[in-house]
């Protein structure tokens, strides 16, 4: 099974290739793109241990000269300091304008490698080889690259499109289950904002909370439809002038919950799941969306094993304060992405403080009956 999904942009169009076993074909696929002989593979220790050799062997067999740089794992290392280290390795190995950086990892590795490629020698090629579900369906596509500043996430960055996104579903076998579920939050997001059929396919699956519950066909379908949704939206609005903002569905309250829990207790996907529940309930309260459809969304989020309640250590007041500080506030108003139907959303700044208060207050775990 192989799918090729085009990302059509005014300049720098590219393809997303999804194929089981694709990792071992990376050398030939790069060769077909006529990229220069020198490449630098960027990864972290865990991922490189699993998949580094397959990639290096394939590159060598296709005649590439490869070096590698292993960065420490984790969001806290997504810093300009790590970028500096990548530049050092690029310099030591004489990488040139025609050279290619290969990001072999999750979104953290992908964002950093993309940013380093955007800036090294004013831009070398980058190929994204996402290994987490979240990176496959989201981070690796669309050209947003960057690192964190001590005062905020993703504050330093560039739009820089890859030459290729290469997805090998087989690598998901080693992904921790919590990371799998985090990725599924973004998959459900595409169902709500863009692709009703994807949503219904997920609903029809008997179980979804572990990778091993998905047969190869359903996994391929999930990857293909999610990548297609992202590619279509980015193709219509590369630099987020308008439409691309719909991909922030669930991320308004989500980012607040994520930052208020220190980016650890609740991870990104879990926060997005909670945020989608909030947005759905807001849309239902404003009578933009039918309550039964909002319930279907919430049931699907629970079915993949994601939390739907706001954790008790976070307060409604703190969330509202965090929303005010968020990048999605324009002219003092909080912008929400709100569903009108499964597969269709609008962007709204008309959510009142009252609605927000009521919905968030109701989203805490009910006290157990005694
Ligand atoms: N550029 C974008 O458009 C975009 C979109 C969404 C998220 N992001 C960024 O992506 C990052 C989150 O990405 P993520 O969720 O992939 O996190 P991550 O990169 O930290 O990966 C999650 C964990 O899974 C491990 N892992 C990944 N693949 C594995 C595999 N196949 N086997 C075993 N372990 C594996 C990683 O080592 C890590 O510990 C954030 O920094 C976020 O800002 C960017
Ligand atoms: Zn997200």
mmCIF file of C-alpha atoms in Angstrom, residues 70-350:
data_model
loop_
_atom_site.group_PDB
_atom_site.id
_atom_site.type_symbol
_atom_site.label_atom_id
_atom_site.label_comp_id
_atom_site.label_asym_id
_atom_site.label_seq_id
_atom_site.Cartn_x
_atom_site.Cartn_y
_atom_site.Cartn_z
ATOM 1 C CA UNK A 70 21.743 13.029 17.866
ATOM 2 C CA UNK A 71 19.951 15.678 19.902
ATOM 3 C CA UNK A 72 18.718 15.099 23.461
ATOM 4 C CA UNK A 73 15.047 14.046 23.539
ATOM 5 C CA UNK A 74 12.236 16.254 24.763
ATOM 6 C CA UNK A 75 10.477 19.568 24.312
ATOM 7 C CA UNK A 76 12.813 21.283 26.789
ATOM 8 C CA UNK A 77 15.668 20.772 24.340
ATOM 9 C CA UNK A 78 13.775 22.482 21.519
ATOM 10 C CA UNK A 79 16.008 25.516 21.856
ATOM 11 C CA UNK A 80 18.299 27.735 19.865
ATOM 12 C CA UNK A 81 21.159 26.005 21.685
ATOM 13 C CA UNK A 82 20.301 22.704 19.958
ATOM 14 C CA UNK A 83 20.183 24.530 16.618
ATOM 15 C CA UNK A 84 23.701 25.819 17.259
ATOM 16 C CA UNK A 85 24.841 22.200 17.734
ATOM 17 C CA UNK A 86 23.296 21.241 14.400
ATOM 18 C CA UNK A 87 25.137 24.097 12.688
ATOM 19 C CA UNK A 88 28.397 22.836 14.233
ATOM 20 C CA UNK A 89 27.899 19.354 12.800
ATOM 21 C CA UNK A 90 26.867 20.778 9.419
ATOM 22 C CA UNK A 91 30.056 22.865 9.370
ATOM 23 C CA UNK A 92 32.353 20.022 10.450
ATOM 24 C CA UNK A 93 30.945 17.790 7.732
ATOM 25 C CA UNK A 94 31.116 20.454 5.013
ATOM 26 C CA UNK A 95 27.431 20.460 4.173
ATOM 27 C CA UNK A 96 26.719 22.645 1.156
ATOM 28 C CA UNK A 97 23.827 24.565 -0.352
ATOM 29 C CA UNK A 98 22.773 21.445 -2.272
ATOM 30 C CA UNK A 99 22.863 19.284 0.884
ATOM 31 C CA UNK A 100 19.892 17.889 2.780
ATOM 32 C CA UNK A 101 18.965 17.731 6.447
ATOM 33 C CA UNK A 102 16.810 14.701 7.255
ATOM 34 C CA UNK A 103 14.555 14.946 10.314
ATOM 35 C CA UNK A 104 14.075 11.444 11.721
ATOM 36 C CA UNK A 105 11.800 11.848 14.735
ATOM 37 C CA UNK A 106 8.710 13.390 16.250
ATOM 38 C CA UNK A 107 7.599 16.997 16.024
ATOM 39 C CA UNK A 108 10.388 18.238 18.254
ATOM 40 C CA UNK A 109 13.106 16.893 15.926
ATOM 41 C CA UNK A 110 11.088 17.928 12.854
ATOM 42 C CA UNK A 111 10.611 21.541 13.960
ATOM 43 C CA UNK A 112 14.263 21.950 14.912
ATOM 44 C CA UNK A 113 15.693 20.281 11.827
ATOM 45 C CA UNK A 114 13.390 22.352 9.623
ATOM 46 C CA UNK A 115 14.487 25.570 11.299
ATOM 47 C CA UNK A 116 18.171 24.661 11.089
ATOM 48 C CA UNK A 117 17.715 23.852 7.383
ATOM 49 C CA UNK A 118 15.867 27.137 6.783
ATOM 50 C CA UNK A 119 18.759 29.132 8.208
ATOM 51 C CA UNK A 120 21.955 27.176 7.459
ATOM 52 C CA UNK A 121 23.627 28.792 4.427
ATOM 53 C CA UNK A 122 20.330 30.714 4.002
ATOM 54 C CA UNK A 123 18.517 27.492 3.286
ATOM 55 C CA UNK A 124 19.439 23.884 2.497
ATOM 56 C CA UNK A 125 17.035 21.057 1.632
ATOM 57 C CA UNK A 126 15.042 19.379 4.355
ATOM 58 C CA UNK A 127 13.238 16.038 4.234
ATOM 59 C CA UNK A 128 10.823 15.164 7.003
ATOM 60 C CA UNK A 129 10.671 11.549 8.184
ATOM 61 C CA UNK A 130 8.131 11.765 11.011
ATOM 62 C CA UNK A 131 8.122 8.905 13.509
ATOM 63 C CA UNK A 132 5.324 9.916 15.908
ATOM 64 C CA UNK A 133 1.674 9.851 14.839
ATOM 65 C CA UNK A 134 1.365 13.549 15.674
ATOM 66 C CA UNK A 135 4.316 14.444 13.480
ATOM 67 C CA UNK A 136 3.033 12.241 10.620
ATOM 68 C CA UNK A 137 -0.381 13.858 10.461
ATOM 69 C CA UNK A 138 0.529 17.367 11.540
ATOM 70 C CA UNK A 139 3.980 18.699 12.424
ATOM 71 C CA UNK A 140 5.902 17.356 9.411
ATOM 72 C CA UNK A 141 3.523 18.920 6.885
ATOM 73 C CA UNK A 142 3.083 22.578 6.092
ATOM 74 C CA UNK A 143 6.456 24.160 6.707
ATOM 75 C CA UNK A 144 6.130 25.615 10.191
ATOM 76 C CA UNK A 145 9.546 25.227 11.801
ATOM 77 C CA UNK A 146 11.098 26.662 14.917
ATOM 78 C CA UNK A 147 12.217 26.472 18.519
ATOM 79 C CA UNK A 148 10.995 27.679 21.898
ATOM 80 C CA UNK A 149 12.067 30.810 23.740
ATOM 81 C CA UNK A 150 12.342 30.552 27.554
ATOM 82 C CA UNK A 151 9.271 32.826 27.706
ATOM 83 C CA UNK A 152 7.079 30.920 25.262
ATOM 84 C CA UNK A 153 6.626 27.992 22.868
ATOM 85 C CA UNK A 154 7.539 28.280 19.192
ATOM 86 C CA UNK A 155 8.339 31.989 19.418
ATOM 87 C CA UNK A 156 11.350 31.673 17.104
ATOM 88 C CA UNK A 157 10.747 30.176 13.693
ATOM 89 C CA UNK A 158 10.319 30.293 9.951
ATOM 90 C CA UNK A 159 8.001 28.961 7.294
ATOM 91 C CA UNK A 160 10.166 26.536 5.365
ATOM 92 C CA UNK A 161 8.747 23.722 3.267
ATOM 93 C CA UNK A 162 10.388 20.283 3.019
ATOM 94 C CA UNK A 163 11.286 18.611 -0.283
ATOM 95 C CA UNK A 164 9.514 15.435 0.803
ATOM 96 C CA UNK A 165 7.587 14.011 3.745
ATOM 97 C CA UNK A 166 8.248 10.286 4.033
ATOM 98 C CA UNK A 167 5.929 8.305 6.293
ATOM 99 C CA UNK A 168 6.566 4.690 7.212
ATOM 100 C CA UNK A 169 3.642 3.504 9.371
ATOM 101 C CA UNK A 170 5.734 0.573 10.631
ATOM 102 C CA UNK A 171 7.720 2.850 12.943
ATOM 103 C CA UNK A 172 4.607 3.503 15.027
ATOM 104 C CA UNK A 173 5.066 0.041 16.567
ATOM 105 C CA UNK A 174 7.607 1.451 19.017
ATOM 106 C CA UNK A 175 5.696 4.657 19.814
ATOM 107 C CA UNK A 176 4.520 4.823 23.459
ATOM 108 C CA UNK A 177 0.723 4.487 23.723
ATOM 109 C CA UNK A 178 0.315 7.902 25.309
ATOM 110 C CA UNK A 179 1.985 9.467 22.267
ATOM 111 C CA UNK A 180 -0.234 7.418 19.955
ATOM 112 C CA UNK A 181 -3.337 8.799 21.658
ATOM 113 C CA UNK A 182 -1.946 12.341 21.482
ATOM 114 C CA UNK A 183 -1.664 11.941 17.718
ATOM 115 C CA UNK A 184 -5.208 10.596 17.527
ATOM 116 C CA UNK A 185 -6.448 13.899 18.993
ATOM 117 C CA UNK A 186 -5.193 15.687 15.868
ATOM 118 C CA UNK A 187 -6.729 12.991 13.664
ATOM 119 C CA UNK A 188 -10.137 13.578 15.282
ATOM 120 C CA UNK A 189 -9.544 17.307 14.777
ATOM 121 C CA UNK A 190 -9.308 16.776 11.004
ATOM 122 C CA UNK A 191 -12.567 14.836 11.142
ATOM 123 C CA UNK A 192 -14.318 17.778 12.776
ATOM 124 C CA UNK A 193 -12.794 20.639 10.794
ATOM 125 C CA UNK A 194 -12.536 19.060 7.345
ATOM 126 C CA UNK A 195 -13.399 15.426 6.752
ATOM 127 C CA UNK A 196 -16.693 14.007 7.991
ATOM 128 C CA UNK A 197 -15.995 10.653 6.361
ATOM 129 C CA UNK A 198 -12.783 10.283 8.367
ATOM 130 C CA UNK A 199 -14.770 11.008 11.526
ATOM 131 C CA UNK A 200 -17.328 8.358 10.619
ATOM 132 C CA UNK A 201 -14.655 5.791 9.829
ATOM 133 C CA UNK A 202 -13.200 6.362 13.280
ATOM 134 C CA UNK A 203 -16.627 6.040 14.855
ATOM 135 C CA UNK A 204 -17.173 2.747 13.041
ATOM 136 C CA UNK A 205 -13.955 1.153 14.321
ATOM 137 C CA UNK A 206 -14.594 -1.220 17.229
ATOM 138 C CA UNK A 207 -11.639 0.088 19.275
ATOM 139 C CA UNK A 208 -9.114 2.852 18.803
ATOM 140 C CA UNK A 209 -7.148 3.288 22.010
ATOM 141 C CA UNK A 210 -4.076 1.234 21.048
ATOM 142 C CA UNK A 211 -2.207 1.001 17.776
ATOM 143 C CA UNK A 212 -2.730 -2.762 17.770
ATOM 144 C CA UNK A 213 -6.514 -2.188 17.645
ATOM 145 C CA UNK A 214 -6.114 -0.730 14.146
ATOM 146 C CA UNK A 215 -5.665 -2.979 11.151
ATOM 147 C CA UNK A 216 -3.116 -1.886 8.543
ATOM 148 C CA UNK A 217 -5.860 -0.666 6.199
ATOM 149 C CA UNK A 218 -7.525 1.587 8.780
ATOM 150 C CA UNK A 219 -4.160 2.967 9.899
ATOM 151 C CA UNK A 220 -3.264 3.758 6.293
ATOM 152 C CA UNK A 221 -6.655 5.411 5.769
ATOM 153 C CA UNK A 222 -6.238 7.522 8.935
ATOM 154 C CA UNK A 223 -2.779 8.671 7.858
ATOM 155 C CA UNK A 224 -3.849 9.349 4.284
ATOM 156 C CA UNK A 225 -7.000 11.310 5.085
ATOM 157 C CA UNK A 226 -5.314 13.323 7.852
ATOM 158 C CA UNK A 227 -2.346 14.228 5.655
ATOM 159 C CA UNK A 228 -4.733 15.103 2.849
ATOM 160 C CA UNK A 229 -6.715 17.413 5.127
ATOM 161 C CA UNK A 230 -3.593 19.200 6.290
ATOM 162 C CA UNK A 231 -2.195 19.396 2.737
ATOM 163 C CA UNK A 232 -5.430 20.854 1.364
ATOM 164 C CA UNK A 233 -5.718 23.493 4.071
ATOM 165 C CA UNK A 234 -2.050 24.481 3.809
ATOM 166 C CA UNK A 235 -2.360 24.502 0.017
ATOM 167 C CA UNK A 236 -5.111 27.103 0.279
ATOM 168 C CA UNK A 237 -3.435 29.213 2.983
ATOM 169 C CA UNK A 238 0.273 28.515 3.400
ATOM 170 C CA UNK A 239 1.093 31.314 5.860
ATOM 171 C CA UNK A 240 -2.062 31.317 7.969
ATOM 172 C CA UNK A 241 -3.664 34.442 6.552
ATOM 173 C CA UNK A 242 -7.095 32.931 7.203
ATOM 174 C CA UNK A 243 -8.266 29.376 6.589
ATOM 175 C CA UNK A 244 -5.232 27.640 8.132
ATOM 176 C CA UNK A 245 -6.409 28.914 11.537
ATOM 177 C CA UNK A 246 -9.122 26.210 11.502
ATOM 178 C CA UNK A 247 -6.342 23.733 12.288
ATOM 179 C CA UNK A 248 -6.191 25.410 15.689
ATOM 180 C CA UNK A 249 -9.518 23.802 16.558
ATOM 181 C CA UNK A 250 -9.345 22.656 20.174
ATOM 182 C CA UNK A 251 -6.047 24.484 20.636
ATOM 183 C CA UNK A 252 -7.463 27.649 22.247
ATOM 184 C CA UNK A 253 -8.463 26.112 25.578
ATOM 185 C CA UNK A 254 -5.982 23.302 24.810
ATOM 186 C CA UNK A 255 -2.925 25.554 24.915
ATOM 187 C CA UNK A 256 -4.149 27.134 28.150
ATOM 188 C CA UNK A 257 -4.560 23.719 29.826
ATOM 189 C CA UNK A 258 -1.215 22.551 28.456
ATOM 190 C CA UNK A 259 0.706 25.543 29.778
ATOM 191 C CA UNK A 260 -1.149 25.657 33.124
ATOM 192 C CA UNK A 261 -0.176 22.037 33.759
ATOM 193 C CA UNK A 262 3.464 22.740 32.928
ATOM 194 C CA UNK A 263 3.472 20.858 29.557
ATOM 195 C CA UNK A 264 3.978 17.598 31.462
ATOM 196 C CA UNK A 265 0.939 16.477 33.368
ATOM 197 C CA UNK A 266 -1.262 16.967 30.310
ATOM 198 C CA UNK A 267 0.502 16.530 26.968
ATOM 199 C CA UNK A 268 -0.363 18.403 23.760
ATOM 200 C CA UNK A 269 -2.789 15.855 22.328
ATOM 201 C CA UNK A 270 -4.549 15.376 25.642
ATOM 202 C CA UNK A 271 -4.934 19.146 25.957
ATOM 203 C CA UNK A 272 -6.282 19.369 22.407
ATOM 204 C CA UNK A 273 -8.826 16.659 23.248
ATOM 205 C CA UNK A 274 -9.978 18.651 26.281
ATOM 206 C CA UNK A 275 -10.010 21.834 24.177
ATOM 207 C CA UNK A 276 -12.127 20.206 21.452
ATOM 208 C CA UNK A 277 -14.670 19.217 24.101
ATOM 209 C CA UNK A 278 -14.737 22.857 25.330
ATOM 210 C CA UNK A 279 -15.109 24.272 21.816
ATOM 211 C CA UNK A 280 -17.849 21.771 20.986
ATOM 212 C CA UNK A 281 -19.783 22.599 24.133
ATOM 213 C CA UNK A 282 -19.407 26.326 23.430
ATOM 214 C CA UNK A 283 -20.724 25.828 19.887
ATOM 215 C CA UNK A 284 -23.640 23.802 21.249
ATOM 216 C CA UNK A 285 -24.389 26.435 23.915
ATOM 217 C CA UNK A 286 -24.422 29.116 21.189
ATOM 218 C CA UNK A 287 -26.719 26.883 19.126
ATOM 219 C CA UNK A 288 -24.231 26.787 16.284
ATOM 220 C CA UNK A 289 -23.879 23.018 16.609
ATOM 221 C CA UNK A 290 -26.330 20.301 17.536
ATOM 222 C CA UNK A 291 -25.869 18.768 20.984
ATOM 223 C CA UNK A 292 -26.044 15.161 19.644
ATOM 224 C CA UNK A 293 -23.140 15.835 17.243
ATOM 225 C CA UNK A 294 -21.125 17.430 20.069
ATOM 226 C CA UNK A 295 -21.803 14.270 22.105
ATOM 227 C CA UNK A 296 -20.563 12.124 19.220
ATOM 228 C CA UNK A 297 -17.322 14.106 19.161
ATOM 229 C CA UNK A 298 -16.860 13.715 22.913
ATOM 230 C CA UNK A 299 -17.534 9.984 22.727
ATOM 231 C CA UNK A 300 -14.901 9.589 20.014
ATOM 232 C CA UNK A 301 -12.317 11.501 22.063
ATOM 233 C CA UNK A 302 -13.028 9.209 25.031
ATOM 234 C CA UNK A 303 -12.857 6.161 22.746
ATOM 235 C CA UNK A 304 -9.237 6.822 21.802
ATOM 236 C CA UNK A 305 -8.423 6.923 25.516
ATOM 237 C CA UNK A 306 -8.040 10.683 25.851
ATOM 238 C CA UNK A 307 -9.325 12.662 28.843
ATOM 239 C CA UNK A 308 -12.358 14.883 28.280
ATOM 240 C CA UNK A 309 -12.398 16.648 31.652
ATOM 241 C CA UNK A 310 -10.290 19.598 32.764
ATOM 242 C CA UNK A 311 -7.845 18.451 35.468
ATOM 243 C CA UNK A 312 -8.833 19.641 38.964
ATOM 244 C CA UNK A 313 -5.644 21.639 39.612
ATOM 245 C CA UNK A 314 -6.568 24.076 36.831
ATOM 246 C CA UNK A 315 -9.148 26.778 37.537
ATOM 247 C CA UNK A 316 -11.601 28.428 35.158
ATOM 248 C CA UNK A 317 -10.134 31.836 36.074
ATOM 249 C CA UNK A 318 -6.604 30.681 35.225
ATOM 250 C CA UNK A 319 -7.754 29.342 31.834
ATOM 251 C CA UNK A 320 -9.488 32.606 30.982
ATOM 252 C CA UNK A 321 -6.422 34.586 31.997
ATOM 253 C CA UNK A 322 -4.206 32.334 29.874
ATOM 254 C CA UNK A 323 -6.528 32.787 26.866
ATOM 255 C CA UNK A 324 -6.035 36.538 27.064
ATOM 256 C CA UNK A 325 -2.269 36.074 26.871
ATOM 257 C CA UNK A 326 -2.472 33.602 23.945
ATOM 258 C CA UNK A 327 -1.318 34.415 20.420
ATOM 259 C CA UNK A 328 -4.838 33.727 19.128
ATOM 260 C CA UNK A 329 -6.238 36.873 20.745
ATOM 261 C CA UNK A 330 -6.832 39.587 18.167
ATOM 262 C CA UNK A 331 -7.739 43.127 19.198
ATOM 263 C CA UNK A 332 -8.482 41.930 22.721
ATOM 264 C CA UNK A 333 -10.963 39.255 21.623
ATOM 265 C CA UNK A 334 -10.408 35.536 21.998
ATOM 266 C CA UNK A 335 -10.811 33.713 18.692
ATOM 267 C CA UNK A 336 -12.455 30.305 18.769
ATOM 268 C CA UNK A 337 -12.813 27.717 16.049
ATOM 269 C CA UNK A 338 -16.358 26.383 16.435
ATOM 270 C CA UNK A 339 -18.056 23.460 14.679
ATOM 271 C CA UNK A 340 -21.319 23.902 12.809
ATOM 272 C CA UNK A 341 -21.394 20.293 11.693
ATOM 273 C CA UNK A 342 -18.996 17.368 11.747
ATOM 274 C CA UNK A 343 -16.590 18.365 8.968
ATOM 275 C CA UNK A 344 -17.328 22.088 9.046
ATOM 276 C CA UNK A 345 -16.183 24.888 11.361
ATOM 277 C CA UNK A 346 -16.242 28.684 11.578
ATOM 278 C CA UNK A 347 -13.870 31.150 13.200
ATOM 279 C CA UNK A 348 -15.599 33.284 15.804
ATOM 280 C CA UNK A 349 -14.682 36.023 18.260
ATOM 281 C CA UNK A 350 -18.226 36.197 19.624
#
